[in-house]
Coordinates of C-alpha atoms and ligand atoms in Angstrom, one line a residue:
M2 CA -21.1 -7.5 1.9
D3 CA -24.0 -6.1 2.2
M4 CA -24.3 -2.4 3.8
E5 CA -28.2 -1.4 3.1
Q6 CA -29.2 -4.0 6.3
P7 CA -30.2 -1.6 9.3
D8 CA -28.0 -0.9 11.9
V9 CA -25.4 -2.6 9.6
R10 CA -22.7 0.4 9.6
D11 CA -19.5 1.1 8.7
H12 CA -17.7 4.1 11.2
R13 CA -19.6 2.4 14.1
L14 CA -16.6 3.6 16.3
S15 CA -14.0 6.2 14.4
R16 CA -10.8 5.1 13.4
D17 CA -8.7 6.1 17.1
E18 CA -11.2 4.1 19.1
I19 CA -10.9 0.9 16.4
E20 CA -6.6 1.1 16.5
A21 CA -6.8 0.9 20.5
N22 CA -9.1 -1.7 20.5
F23 CA -7.3 -3.5 18.1
S24 CA -3.2 -3.0 20.1
D25 CA -1.4 -5.5 21.1
L26 CA -3.1 -8.9 23.0
H27 CA -0.4 -9.0 25.2
A28 CA 2.6 -6.3 25.2
P29 CA 6.0 -7.7 25.3
L30 CA 8.6 -7.8 28.0
S31 CA 10.8 -4.7 28.7
R32 CA 14.2 -6.7 30.2
S33 CA 14.0 -6.3 34.0
E34 CA 10.3 -7.9 33.1
A35 CA 11.7 -10.5 31.3
L36 CA 15.4 -11.7 33.4
I37 CA 12.6 -11.3 36.6
A38 CA 10.1 -14.2 34.3
A39 CA 13.5 -15.6 33.4
D40 CA 14.5 -16.7 37.3
R41 CA 11.4 -17.9 38.0
C42 CA 12.6 -21.5 35.8
Y43 CA 13.8 -24.8 37.8
F44 CA 15.5 -25.4 34.8
C45 CA 13.7 -29.1 35.2
F46 CA 15.8 -32.0 34.1
D47 CA 12.7 -33.7 31.4
A48 CA 11.1 -30.5 30.9
P49 CA 7.0 -30.9 31.0
C50 CA 7.0 -27.5 29.4
T51 CA 9.4 -28.7 26.6
T52 CA 7.4 -32.0 26.0
A53 CA 4.2 -29.9 25.9
C54 CA 5.1 -27.5 23.4
P55 CA 4.9 -30.0 19.2
T56 CA 7.8 -28.1 18.1
G57 CA 9.9 -29.7 21.6
I58 CA 11.6 -26.3 22.2
D59 CA 14.4 -27.1 24.7
I60 CA 12.9 -23.7 26.7
P61 CA 15.0 -24.4 29.7
G62 CA 17.7 -24.0 27.2
F63 CA 16.0 -20.9 26.2
I64 CA 15.1 -19.5 28.8
Q65 CA 19.2 -19.4 30.2
K66 CA 20.2 -17.7 27.6
I67 CA 18.3 -15.0 28.5
R68 CA 18.9 -14.8 31.9
S69 CA 22.8 -14.8 30.6
D70 CA 21.5 -11.7 28.5
N71 CA 22.7 -14.1 25.3
I72 CA 19.5 -13.2 23.3
R73 CA 20.8 -14.4 20.5
G74 CA 21.5 -18.0 21.0
S75 CA 18.3 -18.5 23.6
A76 CA 16.5 -16.9 19.3
K77 CA 18.6 -19.8 17.8
T78 CA 17.2 -22.5 20.3
I79 CA 14.1 -21.7 19.6
L80 CA 14.5 -21.0 15.5
S81 CA 15.9 -24.4 15.0
E82 CA 13.2 -25.9 16.8
N83 CA 10.5 -23.4 15.1
I84 CA 11.2 -21.3 12.9
M85 CA 7.6 -19.7 13.7
G86 CA 8.8 -19.1 16.8
G87 CA 7.8 -15.3 17.0
M88 CA 4.0 -16.4 15.2
C89 CA 3.7 -18.9 17.4
A90 CA 5.5 -16.7 20.8
R91 CA 2.3 -14.3 20.5
V92 CA -0.7 -17.2 19.0
C93 CA 0.0 -20.5 20.5
P94 CA -2.8 -21.6 23.5
T95 CA 0.3 -21.6 25.5
E96 CA -2.2 -21.8 28.5
V97 CA -2.9 -25.7 27.2
L98 CA 0.6 -26.7 25.9
C99 CA 4.4 -25.3 27.7
E100 CA 2.7 -23.3 30.2
E101 CA 0.0 -25.5 31.9
A102 CA 2.7 -28.0 31.6
C103 CA 5.3 -25.9 33.6
V104 CA 5.6 -27.5 37.2
R105 CA 5.6 -23.7 38.6
N106 CA 1.6 -24.3 38.9
T107 CA 1.7 -26.7 41.1
H108 CA 4.3 -24.7 43.8
E109 CA 2.8 -21.2 43.0
E110 CA -0.3 -21.6 40.5
K111 CA 1.4 -19.4 37.7
P112 CA 3.8 -20.9 35.4
V113 CA 7.3 -18.7 34.0
E114 CA 5.7 -17.1 31.0
I115 CA 7.4 -18.9 28.2
G116 CA 5.5 -17.1 25.6
L117 CA 6.1 -14.2 26.0
L118 CA 10.0 -14.8 27.5
Q119 CA 10.0 -16.3 23.3
R120 CA 8.8 -13.2 22.2
Y121 CA 11.3 -11.5 24.0
A122 CA 13.6 -13.8 22.9
T123 CA 12.6 -14.0 18.8
D124 CA 12.0 -10.7 18.1
P125 CA 15.0 -8.3 18.1
V126 CA 16.5 -10.7 15.7
I127 CA 13.3 -10.9 13.0
D128 CA 13.1 -7.6 13.2
A129 CA 17.3 -7.7 12.1
G130 CA 16.9 -9.8 10.0
T131 CA 20.1 -11.5 11.8
S132 CA 20.9 -14.7 10.2
L133 CA 21.1 -17.2 11.8
F134 CA 21.1 -20.0 9.9
P135 CA 23.3 -21.0 7.0
R136 CA 23.0 -23.5 4.1
A137 CA 24.1 -26.5 3.5
P138 CA 25.9 -27.7 0.3
A139 CA 23.4 -27.5 -2.7
T140 CA 22.4 -30.8 -3.3
G141 CA 20.5 -30.1 -7.0
R142 CA 17.6 -31.2 -6.2
K143 CA 14.1 -29.2 -6.1
I144 CA 11.1 -29.8 -3.8
A145 CA 7.8 -28.2 -4.1
V146 CA 5.7 -26.6 -1.6
V147 CA 2.2 -25.8 -2.2
G148 CA 0.7 -23.5 0.6
G149 CA 2.5 -20.6 1.8
G150 CA 1.4 -20.7 5.6
P151 CA 3.4 -21.6 8.4
A152 CA 3.3 -25.5 6.8
G153 CA 4.6 -24.6 3.5
L154 CA 7.0 -21.9 5.4
S155 CA 8.3 -24.7 7.9
C156 CA 9.2 -26.9 5.1
A157 CA 10.4 -25.1 2.8
H158 CA 12.7 -23.4 5.2
R159 CA 13.9 -26.4 6.7
L160 CA 14.6 -27.4 3.2
A161 CA 16.3 -25.1 2.4
V162 CA 18.5 -24.9 5.1
L163 CA 19.3 -28.8 3.6
G164 CA 20.5 -26.9 0.5
H165 CA 18.2 -28.1 -1.6
E166 CA 16.4 -25.3 -3.9
V167 CA 12.0 -24.8 -2.8
V168 CA 9.4 -23.6 -5.2
I169 CA 6.4 -22.1 -3.3
F170 CA 3.0 -21.9 -5.2
N171 CA 0.5 -20.1 -3.1
R172 CA -3.4 -19.5 -3.7
D173 CA -3.6 -15.7 -2.0
D174 CA -1.7 -12.7 -2.3
K175 CA 0.6 -12.9 0.4
L176 CA 2.6 -15.5 1.9
G177 CA 1.7 -16.4 5.7
G178 CA -2.0 -18.1 5.9
L179 CA -3.9 -17.5 8.7
N180 CA -1.6 -16.2 10.1
E181 CA -2.0 -13.3 7.5
Y182 CA -5.5 -13.7 7.0
G183 CA -7.0 -15.3 9.9
I184 CA -5.8 -15.3 14.1
A185 CA -7.1 -12.8 15.3
A186 CA -5.7 -8.7 14.3
Y187 CA -5.1 -7.8 18.7
K188 CA -2.4 -10.9 18.6
T189 CA -0.1 -9.9 15.8
V190 CA 0.1 -6.0 15.3
N191 CA 2.4 -3.6 13.3
D192 CA 2.3 -6.8 10.6
F193 CA 4.0 -8.9 11.9
A194 CA 2.9 -11.7 10.0
Q195 CA 5.2 -10.4 6.6
T196 CA 8.2 -9.4 8.4
E197 CA 8.2 -13.2 9.7
V198 CA 8.1 -14.2 5.7
D199 CA 11.1 -12.2 5.4
Y200 CA 12.5 -13.7 7.9
I201 CA 12.6 -17.1 6.5
L202 CA 12.9 -16.3 2.8
S203 CA 15.9 -14.2 3.9
I204 CA 17.7 -17.4 3.9
G205 CA 18.0 -18.1 0.4
G206 CA 17.0 -20.6 -2.4
I207 CA 13.2 -20.5 -2.3
E208 CA 11.2 -18.8 -5.2
V209 CA 7.7 -17.7 -4.1
R210 CA 4.8 -18.1 -7.1
N211 CA 1.8 -16.2 -5.4
H212 CA -1.6 -16.1 -7.2
C213 CA -0.4 -20.1 -8.6
A214 CA -3.0 -22.3 -6.7
L215 CA -2.6 -26.1 -7.3
G216 CA -5.7 -27.8 -9.7
E217 CA -6.5 -24.0 -11.2
D218 CA -2.6 -22.9 -12.6
V219 CA -0.8 -26.4 -12.0
S220 CA -1.3 -29.5 -11.5
L221 CA -0.3 -32.2 -8.7
D222 CA 0.9 -34.8 -11.7
E223 CA 3.0 -31.6 -13.3
L224 CA 4.7 -30.7 -9.9
R225 CA 5.5 -34.4 -9.7
N226 CA 7.2 -34.6 -13.0
E227 CA 9.3 -32.1 -12.7
Y228 CA 10.3 -31.9 -9.3
D229 CA 11.6 -33.7 -6.8
A230 CA 9.1 -34.1 -3.9
V231 CA 5.9 -32.3 -3.5
F232 CA 4.5 -31.0 -0.3
L233 CA 0.8 -30.2 0.3
G234 CA 0.5 -27.3 2.5
I235 CA -3.2 -26.3 1.4
G236 CA -4.8 -25.9 4.8
L237 CA -8.7 -25.5 5.0
S238 CA -9.8 -23.2 2.4
K239 CA -13.5 -24.2 2.3
A240 CA -16.2 -23.3 5.1
N241 CA -18.4 -25.4 6.4
E242 CA -22.1 -24.4 5.9
I243 CA -25.0 -25.2 8.7
G244 CA -27.1 -26.4 6.4
I245 CA -29.9 -25.4 8.3
E246 CA -32.9 -22.9 6.3
G247 CA -32.4 -19.1 5.5
E248 CA -28.8 -19.2 5.4
D249 CA -28.6 -17.7 2.2
R250 CA -30.6 -14.6 3.8
R251 CA -28.8 -11.4 3.4
G252 CA -26.8 -10.4 6.2
V253 CA -25.0 -13.8 6.6
I254 CA -22.1 -13.7 6.9
N255 CA -18.7 -16.8 6.6
A256 CA -16.6 -15.9 9.9
I257 CA -13.3 -16.4 7.7
E258 CA -14.5 -14.2 5.4
Y259 CA -15.2 -11.5 6.6
I260 CA -11.6 -12.3 9.0
A261 CA -9.7 -12.3 5.7
K262 CA -11.3 -8.9 4.9
L263 CA -10.8 -7.2 8.7
R264 CA -7.1 -8.2 8.6
Q265 CA -6.2 -6.3 5.5
A266 CA -8.1 -3.4 5.3
E267 CA -6.2 -0.4 5.8
D268 CA -8.6 1.1 7.7
K269 CA -10.7 -1.1 10.1
S270 CA -13.4 1.3 10.5
T271 CA -14.9 1.1 7.0
L272 CA -16.2 -2.5 7.4
P273 CA -19.4 -3.2 7.9
M274 CA -21.0 -3.9 11.8
G275 CA -23.8 -5.0 12.7
G276 CA -25.8 -3.5 16.0
T277 CA -26.6 -6.8 17.2
V278 CA -24.8 -9.7 16.3
V279 CA -25.0 -13.3 16.9
V280 CA -22.1 -16.0 15.7
I281 CA -22.5 -19.9 15.2
G282 CA -19.6 -21.4 16.2
G283 CA -17.6 -22.7 19.6
G284 CA -13.7 -22.9 17.9
M285 CA -11.2 -20.1 17.4
T286 CA -12.8 -18.4 14.4
A287 CA -16.1 -18.1 16.5
I288 CA -13.8 -16.2 19.1
D289 CA -11.9 -14.9 17.3
M290 CA -14.8 -12.9 15.3
A291 CA -17.0 -12.8 18.4
V292 CA -13.9 -10.3 20.3
Q293 CA -13.6 -8.6 16.7
S294 CA -17.4 -7.5 16.8
R295 CA -17.3 -5.9 19.6
L296 CA -13.9 -4.6 19.2
L297 CA -15.1 -3.0 15.8
G298 CA -18.4 -1.4 17.7
A299 CA -21.4 -4.0 17.7
K300 CA -23.3 -3.4 21.1
Q301 CA -24.2 -6.9 21.2
V302 CA -22.6 -9.8 21.0
H303 CA -23.9 -13.7 21.3
M304 CA -21.8 -16.7 20.6
V305 CA -23.8 -19.6 20.1
Y306 CA -22.5 -23.3 21.0
R307 CA -24.4 -27.1 20.2
R308 CA -22.2 -28.6 22.8
G309 CA -21.0 -28.2 26.2
P310 CA -18.1 -25.9 27.4
E311 CA -15.7 -29.1 27.5
D312 CA -16.4 -29.9 23.4
M313 CA -14.4 -26.3 22.4
S314 CA -11.9 -26.6 20.6
A315 CA -11.0 -22.7 22.1
S316 CA -9.2 -22.7 25.1
A317 CA -10.7 -22.1 28.7
F318 CA -8.5 -18.3 28.6
E319 CA -9.8 -17.8 25.0
Q320 CA -13.2 -18.2 25.8
A321 CA -13.3 -16.3 29.1
L322 CA -11.2 -13.3 26.8
A323 CA -14.5 -13.4 24.9
Q324 CA -16.9 -13.1 28.1
T325 CA -14.6 -10.6 29.3
S326 CA -14.5 -9.0 26.3
G327 CA -17.9 -8.6 27.0
V328 CA -19.5 -11.7 24.5
T329 CA -22.3 -13.6 26.1
I330 CA -22.0 -17.4 25.1
H331 CA -24.9 -19.5 25.1
H332 CA -24.1 -23.7 25.4
R333 CA -25.7 -26.7 24.0
A334 CA -28.1 -24.9 21.4
P335 CA -28.4 -26.0 17.8
P336 CA -29.9 -23.3 15.3
N337 CA -32.3 -24.0 13.7
R338 CA -33.2 -21.4 11.2
I339 CA -31.9 -18.0 10.0
L340 CA -35.2 -15.6 10.3
G341 CA -36.2 -12.7 7.7
D342 CA -36.8 -12.3 4.4
D343 CA -34.3 -10.9 2.4
F344 CA -32.3 -9.7 5.8
V345 CA -31.5 -11.8 8.2
T346 CA -33.4 -11.0 11.2
G347 CA -32.3 -12.5 13.5
V348 CA -31.7 -16.8 14.5
E349 CA -33.6 -19.4 15.7
F350 CA -32.0 -22.1 18.0
E351 CA -33.3 -25.1 20.2
D352 CA -31.7 -26.4 23.9
E353 CA -33.0 -28.5 26.4
S354 CA -35.6 -26.0 27.5
G355 CA -36.9 -25.9 23.4
K356 CA -37.2 -23.8 20.9
F357 CA -35.8 -19.7 21.5
V358 CA -34.5 -16.3 18.6
L359 CA -31.7 -14.5 19.2
Y360 CA -32.5 -11.2 17.1
A361 CA -29.5 -9.7 15.1
D362 CA -28.5 -7.5 12.2
M363 CA -25.5 -9.7 11.6
V364 CA -24.4 -13.5 11.6
F365 CA -21.4 -15.2 11.7
K366 CA -20.7 -18.9 10.3
A367 CA -18.3 -20.2 11.9
I368 CA -18.8 -24.5 12.1
G369 CA -15.0 -25.1 10.8
Q370 CA -13.1 -25.4 7.2
H371 CA -12.6 -28.2 5.2
T372 CA -9.9 -28.7 2.6
D373 CA -10.3 -28.7 -0.9
G374 CA -10.3 -32.5 -2.1
I375 CA -7.2 -33.4 -4.0
E376 CA -7.1 -36.3 -6.9
G377 CA -5.4 -39.1 -6.5
L378 CA -4.7 -38.8 -2.6
T379 CA -7.1 -40.5 0.6
L380 CA -9.0 -38.7 2.6
E381 CA -10.1 -39.4 6.1
H382 CA -13.7 -36.2 6.6
G383 CA -11.6 -34.4 4.1
R384 CA -8.1 -34.0 5.5
I385 CA -5.7 -36.1 3.8
I386 CA -4.5 -39.4 5.4
V387 CA 0.0 -38.9 6.2
N388 CA 2.0 -41.2 7.3
A389 CA 4.7 -40.4 11.1
G390 CA 6.9 -39.0 8.5
R391 CA 4.1 -37.0 6.8
M392 CA 3.9 -38.7 3.5
T393 CA 0.8 -39.5 1.8
S394 CA 0.0 -42.5 -0.3
L395 CA 1.2 -40.9 -3.3
E396 CA 4.7 -41.5 -3.9
G397 CA 7.0 -38.5 -3.7
V398 CA 4.0 -35.9 -2.7
W399 CA 3.9 -35.2 1.2
A400 CA 1.3 -33.3 3.3
G401 CA 1.1 -31.3 6.7
G402 CA -0.5 -28.2 9.0
D403 CA -4.6 -28.4 8.5
C404 CA -5.2 -30.2 5.5
V405 CA -4.2 -33.2 6.6
V406 CA -5.5 -36.2 9.2
G407 CA -4.2 -35.6 13.2
G408 CA -4.3 -32.5 11.9
D409 CA -4.9 -30.1 14.9
D410 CA -5.6 -27.0 13.4
L411 CA -2.5 -24.9 15.5
T412 CA 0.0 -22.8 13.8
V413 CA 2.7 -24.5 16.5
S414 CA 1.0 -27.9 14.4
A415 CA 1.3 -26.7 10.9
V416 CA 5.1 -25.7 11.2
Q417 CA 6.4 -28.9 12.9
H418 CA 4.5 -31.1 10.6
G419 CA 6.8 -28.8 7.6
K420 CA 9.3 -29.3 9.7
L421 CA 9.2 -32.9 9.9
A422 CA 7.9 -33.6 5.9
A423 CA 11.5 -31.7 4.9
I424 CA 13.2 -33.7 7.2
D425 CA 11.7 -37.3 5.9
I426 CA 12.0 -35.5 1.7
D427 CA 15.5 -35.3 2.5
R428 CA 15.4 -39.1 4.3
H429 CA 14.0 -40.0 0.8
L430 CA 16.4 -38.6 -1.4
G431 CA 19.5 -39.3 0.3
G432 CA 20.3 -36.8 2.1
T433 CA 22.8 -37.3 5.1
Q434 CA 21.8 -33.9 7.1
N435 CA 18.6 -34.9 8.7
G436 CA 18.2 -31.8 11.4
Ligands
FAD10 C1 -10.0 -17.2 12.3 C2 -8.5 -17.8 12.4 C3 -7.9 -17.7 14.3 C4 -6.5 -18.5 14.5 N1 -6.4 -18.2 15.8 C5 -5.1 -19.3 16.0 C6 -4.6 -18.4 17.1 O1 -4.9 -17.9 18.1 N2 -3.0 -19.7 17.5 C7 -3.6 -21.0 16.7 O2 -2.0 -21.7 16.5 N3 -3.9 -21.7 15.6 C8 -4.6 -20.3 15.3 N4 -5.6 -20.8 14.2 C9 -4.8 -21.9 13.4 C10 -3.8 -21.7 12.3 O3 -4.3 -20.4 11.9 C11 -4.0 -22.5 11.7 O4 -3.5 -23.7 12.1 C12 -2.6 -22.4 10.4 O5 -2.8 -21.7 9.7 C13 -2.7 -24.2 10.0 O6 -1.5 -23.7 9.1 P1 -1.0 -24.0 7.6 O7 0.1 -24.1 6.7 O8 -1.6 -25.6 7.6 O9 -2.3 -24.0 6.8 P2 -2.5 -22.4 6.5 O10 -2.9 -21.5 6.9 O11 -4.8 -21.9 5.5 O12 -2.5 -21.5 4.5 C14 -2.7 -22.3 3.7 C15 -2.0 -21.8 3.0 O13 -1.7 -22.4 1.5 C16 -2.4 -21.9 0.1 N5 -3.3 -22.3 -0.9 C17 -4.5 -22.9 -0.7 N6 -5.2 -24.0 -1.8 C18 -4.6 -23.7 -1.8 C19 -4.2 -24.5 -3.7 N7 -5.0 -25.0 -4.1 N8 -2.9 -24.2 -4.4 C20 -1.9 -23.3 -3.9 N9 -2.1 -23.0 -2.4 C21 -3.1 -23.2 -2.0 C22 -3.4 -20.5 0.7 O14 -3.4 -19.6 -0.1 C23 -2.1 -20.7 1.7 O15 -0.8 -19.1 1.4 C24 -6.7 -20.3 13.4 C25 -7.4 -20.6 12.4 C26 -8.3 -19.2 12.5 C27 -9.3 -19.9 11.0
SF4_11 S1 8.5 -26.6 33.1 FE1 8.3 -24.1 33.9 S2 10.5 -24.5 35.6 FE2 10.4 -26.2 34.6 S3 11.7 -26.1 32.5 FE3 9.6 -25.7 31.4 S4 9.5 -23.4 32.1 FE4 11.1 -24.0 33.6

């Protein structure tokens, strides 16, 4: 990244200040706090929170076990539906999923703290590596899982539970996908993403080949010939371009690439950061980039979205988090052009009252990603078309997570896709244990 630009510096804040800024967003619950939170649950029949959970976790069931101090049983209830229940407890937008549906909202305008309770139940089991899932007898079947993000890992784990052998082919250096390279650092501290990956792999029967990319190191035809089934969980690895003048100026950076560097940095204070930053976009990546720019010491951060707040894919909670972190959000202002000579100096936008310029020494583009096309697969708007069992148009090939049509770009949904695909693959291979 370019460091010569005026007012773009590393060491904008000291290492200690940055460490403090990037500490855990929500402190974990103590035992007494968890018992009080669990006591607020009505244990509803046909619980709306469970219906609202994309992975269908039996939420009253796991909360009941917390009340009786059966933490292991509670974790098993969660992880049997969602093997990434630990990460989802940290990153799920619960305010628009389970907690929004909680009936306590109508009575007290405050839901049961389902996310924090889920973390309370799963953390001890994952930290200790407690094995909860025995593997079914070996089936002799071998499945290729392409992509080691939430979709791929969830699929691999369920297949392993069902007695199949799995090989994961993953482009990155590490497993975890965006859990490792994307999600905001303050949501998943202390290397939790890798702790969770280790927990998932501890089931056994899963071989990992990192640095191995479909389309470069191995072809889909080879995998289809060599394996009984193939699952694609390759995410959306290509950042979209805006397509306006000046986009190639120095200091105009893809947010997703910067965030990956931020997540891997040993010392975040060595990252270059502008004094005044403009983030273009309205989704989770834009919010995270804007908030993390502030945490790294940017004095002014503007986030600019071309539509209204109701169209933003970032939830109201995320938008409020950005605003309370000192980010100014502008709506209904598409960018016209990026200004500067060699270096960026600002962005010209246009809203209903006319053109205006926001000056900046760093500009981040966060307007979405698309998937790498895969030969032979039918795509719609750059994503793979799948059926309800997550089978693609190619025989023997399943897909899930962000790379498919209907993926809503949430970790929890990717986990569910991987799980459903594993169950469908097992069914197609003649398995009898479709759970
Ligand atoms: C900045 C950011 C913040 C986010 N924050 C949240 C959040 O707070 N909460 C939330 O629920 N969701 C969040 N999301 C969304 C969430 O991270 C994704 O929905 C989820 O990671 C999708 O999982 P996936 O397995 O489909 O893909 P990914 O996580 O993208 O994983 C894809 C994997 O495939 C591998 N791969 C790619 N191409 C190939 C290839 N050709 N061959 C082999 N391997 C390949 C990659 O190496 C990677 O490991 C965020 C996303 C971003 C970008
Ligand atoms: S909706 Fe709320 S009160 Fe009812 S079971 Fe779910 S968490 Fe408990």
